Amino acid sequence: MIKEPLIPIQMKQLTKVESIVLLLGAILMVAGSAANVFFMPWAPYMFVAGTLAFVLMQFKQSYKGSNPTIMRLRSLMIFSDILFLVSAFLMVANVTSLLPIDYLSYLRYVHNNWVVTLLIGALLQLYVSHRIDRELRKEEEKKTKSED
């Protein structure tokens, strides 16, 4: 009896260059948010560049399997990426007159609210990356058990 080779069910791996861009994006995000706390005028733009690099590289990753848990976690990852983009927009709006709103509305809806969306996005990203890794290991264990 000939065994059919099993197709590995996993996240699409990034190339070495894409992994470096992802890491540099994360570093720029951290440096930009830290510099923004110290009121550096260039900090929001550094954060935007890092966010775009990080988010684009995460969008390039895809899941080729049918595990509903991993698909749900992937959706949460995309949601956290959207929160990072909202944080970047709010950070830029915080230092520029990007939004044509009055001062009271600015204080209520924009002023330093980038911190909230960034925190929620980062916590989701931490949870999702841990859970996806765990679920992929479970899938790999199932695959090796079925091969035996």
PDB file of C-alpha atoms in Angstrom:
ATOM      1  CA  MET A   1       0.000   0.000   0.000  1.00  0.00           C
ATOM      2  CA  ILE A   2       1.401   3.390  -1.034  1.00  0.00           C
ATOM      3  CA  LYS A   3       0.997   6.197   1.465  1.00  0.00           C
ATOM      4  CA  GLU A   4      -0.004   9.544   0.062  1.00  0.00           C
ATOM      5  CA  PRO A   5       2.343  12.281   1.206  1.00  0.00           C
ATOM      6  CA  LEU A   6       0.646  14.647   3.590  1.00  0.00           C
ATOM      7  CA  ILE A   7       0.681  18.300   2.700  1.00  0.00           C
ATOM      8  CA  PRO A   8       2.119  20.279   5.612  1.00  0.00           C
ATOM      9  CA  ILE A   9      -0.548  22.468   7.128  1.00  0.00           C
ATOM     10  CA  GLN A  10       1.110  25.626   8.321  1.00  0.00           C
ATOM     11  CA  MET A  11       1.446  29.340   7.971  1.00  0.00           C
ATOM     12  CA  LYS A  12       3.217  30.525   4.859  1.00  0.00           C
ATOM     13  CA  GLN A  13       6.806  31.195   5.874  1.00  0.00           C
ATOM     14  CA  LEU A  14       8.310  34.561   5.083  1.00  0.00           C
ATOM     15  CA  THR A  15      11.563  34.772   3.176  1.00  0.00           C
ATOM     16  CA  LYS A  16      14.686  35.914   4.985  1.00  0.00           C
ATOM     17  CA  VAL A  17      14.343  39.464   3.605  1.00  0.00           C
ATOM     18  CA  GLU A  18      10.655  39.605   4.551  1.00  0.00           C
ATOM     19  CA  SER A  19      11.485  38.405   8.065  1.00  0.00           C
ATOM     20  CA  ILE A  20      14.076  41.158   8.391  1.00  0.00           C
ATOM     21  CA  VAL A  21      11.540  43.747   7.172  1.00  0.00           C
ATOM     22  CA  LEU A  22       9.028  42.425   9.739  1.00  0.00           C
ATOM     23  CA  LEU A  23      11.598  42.696  12.532  1.00  0.00           C
ATOM     24  CA  LEU A  24      12.721  46.176  11.441  1.00  0.00           C
ATOM     25  CA  GLY A  25       9.084  47.263  11.303  1.00  0.00           C
ATOM     26  CA  ALA A  26       8.532  46.071  14.858  1.00  0.00           C
ATOM     27  CA  ILE A  27      11.694  47.866  16.020  1.00  0.00           C
ATOM     28  CA  LEU A  28      10.613  51.076  14.287  1.00  0.00           C
ATOM     29  CA  MET A  29       7.177  50.808  15.910  1.00  0.00           C
ATOM     30  CA  VAL A  30       8.688  50.465  19.383  1.00  0.00           C
ATOM     31  CA  ALA A  31      11.226  53.246  18.773  1.00  0.00           C
ATOM     32  CA  GLY A  32       8.583  55.540  17.288  1.00  0.00           C
ATOM     33  CA  SER A  33       6.148  55.064  20.148  1.00  0.00           C
ATOM     34  CA  ALA A  34       8.913  55.532  22.742  1.00  0.00           C
ATOM     35  CA  ALA A  35      10.180  58.677  20.999  1.00  0.00           C
ATOM     36  CA  ASN A  36       6.640  60.027  20.796  1.00  0.00           C
ATOM     37  CA  VAL A  37       6.385  59.832  24.576  1.00  0.00           C
ATOM     38  CA  PHE A  38       9.349  62.247  24.693  1.00  0.00           C
ATOM     39  CA  PHE A  39       7.672  64.582  22.150  1.00  0.00           C
ATOM     40  CA  MET A  40      10.110  64.034  19.310  1.00  0.00           C
ATOM     41  CA  PRO A  41       8.588  65.600  16.169  1.00  0.00           C
ATOM     42  CA  TRP A  42       9.787  62.780  13.876  1.00  0.00           C
ATOM     43  CA  ALA A  43       8.449  59.963  16.073  1.00  0.00           C
ATOM     44  CA  PRO A  44       5.001  59.547  14.448  1.00  0.00           C
ATOM     45  CA  TYR A  45       6.565  59.160  11.014  1.00  0.00           C
ATOM     46  CA  MET A  46       8.976  56.521  12.302  1.00  0.00           C
ATOM     47  CA  PHE A  47       5.999  54.714  13.855  1.00  0.00           C
ATOM     48  CA  VAL A  48       4.049  54.922  10.589  1.00  0.00           C
ATOM     49  CA  ALA A  49       6.969  53.472   8.602  1.00  0.00           C
ATOM     50  CA  GLY A  50       7.374  50.636  11.096  1.00  0.00           C
ATOM     51  CA  THR A  51       3.655  49.936  11.186  1.00  0.00           C
ATOM     52  CA  LEU A  52       3.392  49.765   7.410  1.00  0.00           C
ATOM     53  CA  ALA A  53       6.366  47.389   7.164  1.00  0.00           C
ATOM     54  CA  PHE A  54       5.091  45.182   9.989  1.00  0.00           C
ATOM     55  CA  VAL A  55       1.496  45.041   8.767  1.00  0.00           C
ATOM     56  CA  LEU A  56       2.414  44.410   5.130  1.00  0.00           C
ATOM     57  CA  MET A  57       4.680  41.505   6.075  1.00  0.00           C
ATOM     58  CA  GLN A  58       1.980  39.990   8.278  1.00  0.00           C
ATOM     59  CA  PHE A  59      -0.518  40.288   5.446  1.00  0.00           C
ATOM     60  CA  LYS A  60       1.913  38.305   3.271  1.00  0.00           C
ATOM     61  CA  GLN A  61       1.686  35.400   5.685  1.00  0.00           C
ATOM     62  CA  SER A  62      -1.273  33.149   5.030  1.00  0.00           C
ATOM     63  CA  TYR A  63      -2.690  29.938   6.406  1.00  0.00           C
ATOM     64  CA  LYS A  64      -3.154  27.109   3.930  1.00  0.00           C
ATOM     65  CA  GLY A  65      -5.030  24.687   6.172  1.00  0.00           C
ATOM     66  CA  SER A  66      -8.585  24.156   7.316  1.00  0.00           C
ATOM     67  CA  ASN A  67      -8.244  24.344  11.098  1.00  0.00           C
ATOM     68  CA  PRO A  68     -11.014  26.730  12.235  1.00  0.00           C
ATOM     69  CA  THR A  69      -9.069  27.739  15.349  1.00  0.00           C
ATOM     70  CA  ILE A  70      -6.065  28.904  13.335  1.00  0.00           C
ATOM     71  CA  MET A  71      -8.344  30.682  10.849  1.00  0.00           C
ATOM     72  CA  ARG A  72     -10.041  32.516  13.744  1.00  0.00           C
ATOM     73  CA  LEU A  73      -6.666  33.422  15.238  1.00  0.00           C
ATOM     74  CA  ARG A  74      -5.521  34.679  11.843  1.00  0.00           C
ATOM     75  CA  SER A  75      -8.585  36.954  11.743  1.00  0.00           C
ATOM     76  CA  LEU A  76      -7.650  38.300  15.174  1.00  0.00           C
ATOM     77  CA  MET A  77      -4.130  38.943  13.892  1.00  0.00           C
ATOM     78  CA  ILE A  78      -5.514  40.986  11.002  1.00  0.00           C
ATOM     79  CA  PHE A  79      -7.727  42.904  13.444  1.00  0.00           C
ATOM     80  CA  SER A  80      -4.682  43.731  15.577  1.00  0.00           C
ATOM     81  CA  ASP A  81      -2.892  44.912  12.422  1.00  0.00           C
ATOM     82  CA  ILE A  82      -5.825  47.230  11.725  1.00  0.00           C
ATOM     83  CA  LEU A  83      -5.526  48.541  15.290  1.00  0.00           C
ATOM     84  CA  PHE A  84      -1.834  49.249  14.632  1.00  0.00           C
ATOM     85  CA  LEU A  85      -2.798  51.231  11.532  1.00  0.00           C
ATOM     86  CA  VAL A  86      -5.398  53.176  13.533  1.00  0.00           C
ATOM     87  CA  SER A  87      -2.716  53.881  16.148  1.00  0.00           C
ATOM     88  CA  ALA A  88      -0.417  55.239  13.447  1.00  0.00           C
ATOM     89  CA  PHE A  89      -3.183  57.472  12.091  1.00  0.00           C
ATOM     90  CA  LEU A  90      -4.055  58.767  15.567  1.00  0.00           C
ATOM     91  CA  MET A  91      -0.390  59.370  16.388  1.00  0.00           C
ATOM     92  CA  VAL A  92       0.061  61.483  13.263  1.00  0.00           C
ATOM     93  CA  ALA A  93      -3.244  63.271  13.929  1.00  0.00           C
ATOM     94  CA  ASN A  94      -2.004  63.950  17.460  1.00  0.00           C
ATOM     95  CA  VAL A  95       0.930  66.061  16.250  1.00  0.00           C
ATOM     96  CA  THR A  96      -0.551  67.577  13.085  1.00  0.00           C
ATOM     97  CA  SER A  97      -3.820  69.283  12.229  1.00  0.00           C
ATOM     98  CA  LEU A  98      -4.806  66.307  10.093  1.00  0.00           C
ATOM     99  CA  LEU A  99      -8.423  66.237  11.247  1.00  0.00           C
ATOM    100  CA  PRO A 100     -10.591  69.346  10.809  1.00  0.00           C
ATOM    101  CA  ILE A 101     -12.271  69.176  14.233  1.00  0.00           C
ATOM    102  CA  ASP A 102     -12.609  71.621  17.085  1.00  0.00           C
ATOM    103  CA  TYR A 103     -10.276  71.512  20.082  1.00  0.00           C
ATOM    104  CA  LEU A 104     -12.751  69.882  22.480  1.00  0.00           C
ATOM    105  CA  SER A 105     -13.489  67.052  20.031  1.00  0.00           C
ATOM    106  CA  TYR A 106      -9.761  66.688  19.429  1.00  0.00           C
ATOM    107  CA  LEU A 107      -9.122  66.270  23.161  1.00  0.00           C
ATOM    108  CA  ARG A 108     -11.959  63.795  23.491  1.00  0.00           C
ATOM    109  CA  TYR A 109     -11.344  61.570  20.460  1.00  0.00           C
ATOM    110  CA  VAL A 110      -7.766  61.983  19.276  1.00  0.00           C
ATOM    111  CA  HIS A 111      -5.378  63.292  21.929  1.00  0.00           C
ATOM    112  CA  ASN A 112      -3.138  60.376  22.978  1.00  0.00           C
ATOM    113  CA  ASN A 113      -5.783  57.749  22.170  1.00  0.00           C
ATOM    114  CA  TRP A 114      -3.207  56.060  19.962  1.00  0.00           C
ATOM    115  CA  VAL A 115      -1.909  54.504  23.176  1.00  0.00           C
ATOM    116  CA  VAL A 116      -5.184  52.642  23.732  1.00  0.00           C
ATOM    117  CA  THR A 117      -5.382  51.160  20.241  1.00  0.00           C
ATOM    118  CA  LEU A 118      -1.680  50.303  20.319  1.00  0.00           C
ATOM    119  CA  LEU A 119      -2.033  48.513  23.661  1.00  0.00           C
ATOM    120  CA  ILE A 120      -5.051  46.498  22.517  1.00  0.00           C
ATOM    121  CA  GLY A 121      -3.324  45.617  19.232  1.00  0.00           C
ATOM    122  CA  ALA A 122      -0.128  44.576  21.000  1.00  0.00           C
ATOM    123  CA  LEU A 123      -1.972  42.387  23.509  1.00  0.00           C
ATOM    124  CA  LEU A 124      -3.939  40.715  20.712  1.00  0.00           C
ATOM    125  CA  GLN A 125      -0.728  40.197  18.743  1.00  0.00           C
ATOM    126  CA  LEU A 126       0.967  38.593  21.748  1.00  0.00           C
ATOM    127  CA  TYR A 127      -1.973  36.264  22.380  1.00  0.00           C
ATOM    128  CA  VAL A 128      -2.394  35.329  18.725  1.00  0.00           C
ATOM    129  CA  SER A 129       1.270  34.599  18.059  1.00  0.00           C
ATOM    130  CA  HIS A 130       1.440  32.310  21.098  1.00  0.00           C
ATOM    131  CA  ARG A 131      -1.784  30.485  20.226  1.00  0.00           C
ATOM    132  CA  ILE A 132      -1.024  30.055  16.520  1.00  0.00           C
ATOM    133  CA  ASP A 133       2.349  28.531  17.370  1.00  0.00           C
ATOM    134  CA  ARG A 134       0.666  26.143  19.796  1.00  0.00           C
ATOM    135  CA  GLU A 135      -2.041  25.164  17.317  1.00  0.00           C
ATOM    136  CA  LEU A 136       0.497  24.576  14.547  1.00  0.00           C
ATOM    137  CA  ARG A 137       2.468  22.288  16.867  1.00  0.00           C
ATOM    138  CA  LYS A 138      -0.718  20.339  17.615  1.00  0.00           C
ATOM    139  CA  GLU A 139      -1.365  19.982  13.883  1.00  0.00           C
ATOM    140  CA  GLU A 140       2.206  18.749  13.380  1.00  0.00           C
ATOM    141  CA  GLU A 141       1.806  16.184  16.186  1.00  0.00           C
ATOM    142  CA  LYS A 142      -1.412  14.904  14.629  1.00  0.00           C
ATOM    143  CA  LYS A 143       0.317  14.599  11.275  1.00  0.00           C
ATOM    144  CA  THR A 144       3.252  12.619  12.711  1.00  0.00           C
ATOM    145  CA  LYS A 145       0.919  10.309  14.642  1.00  0.00           C
ATOM    146  CA  SER A 146      -1.113   9.594  11.519  1.00  0.00           C
ATOM    147  CA  GLU A 147       2.079   8.767   9.585  1.00  0.00           C
ATOM    148  CA  ASP A 148       3.068   6.099  12.113  1.00  0.00           C
TER     149      ASP A 148
END
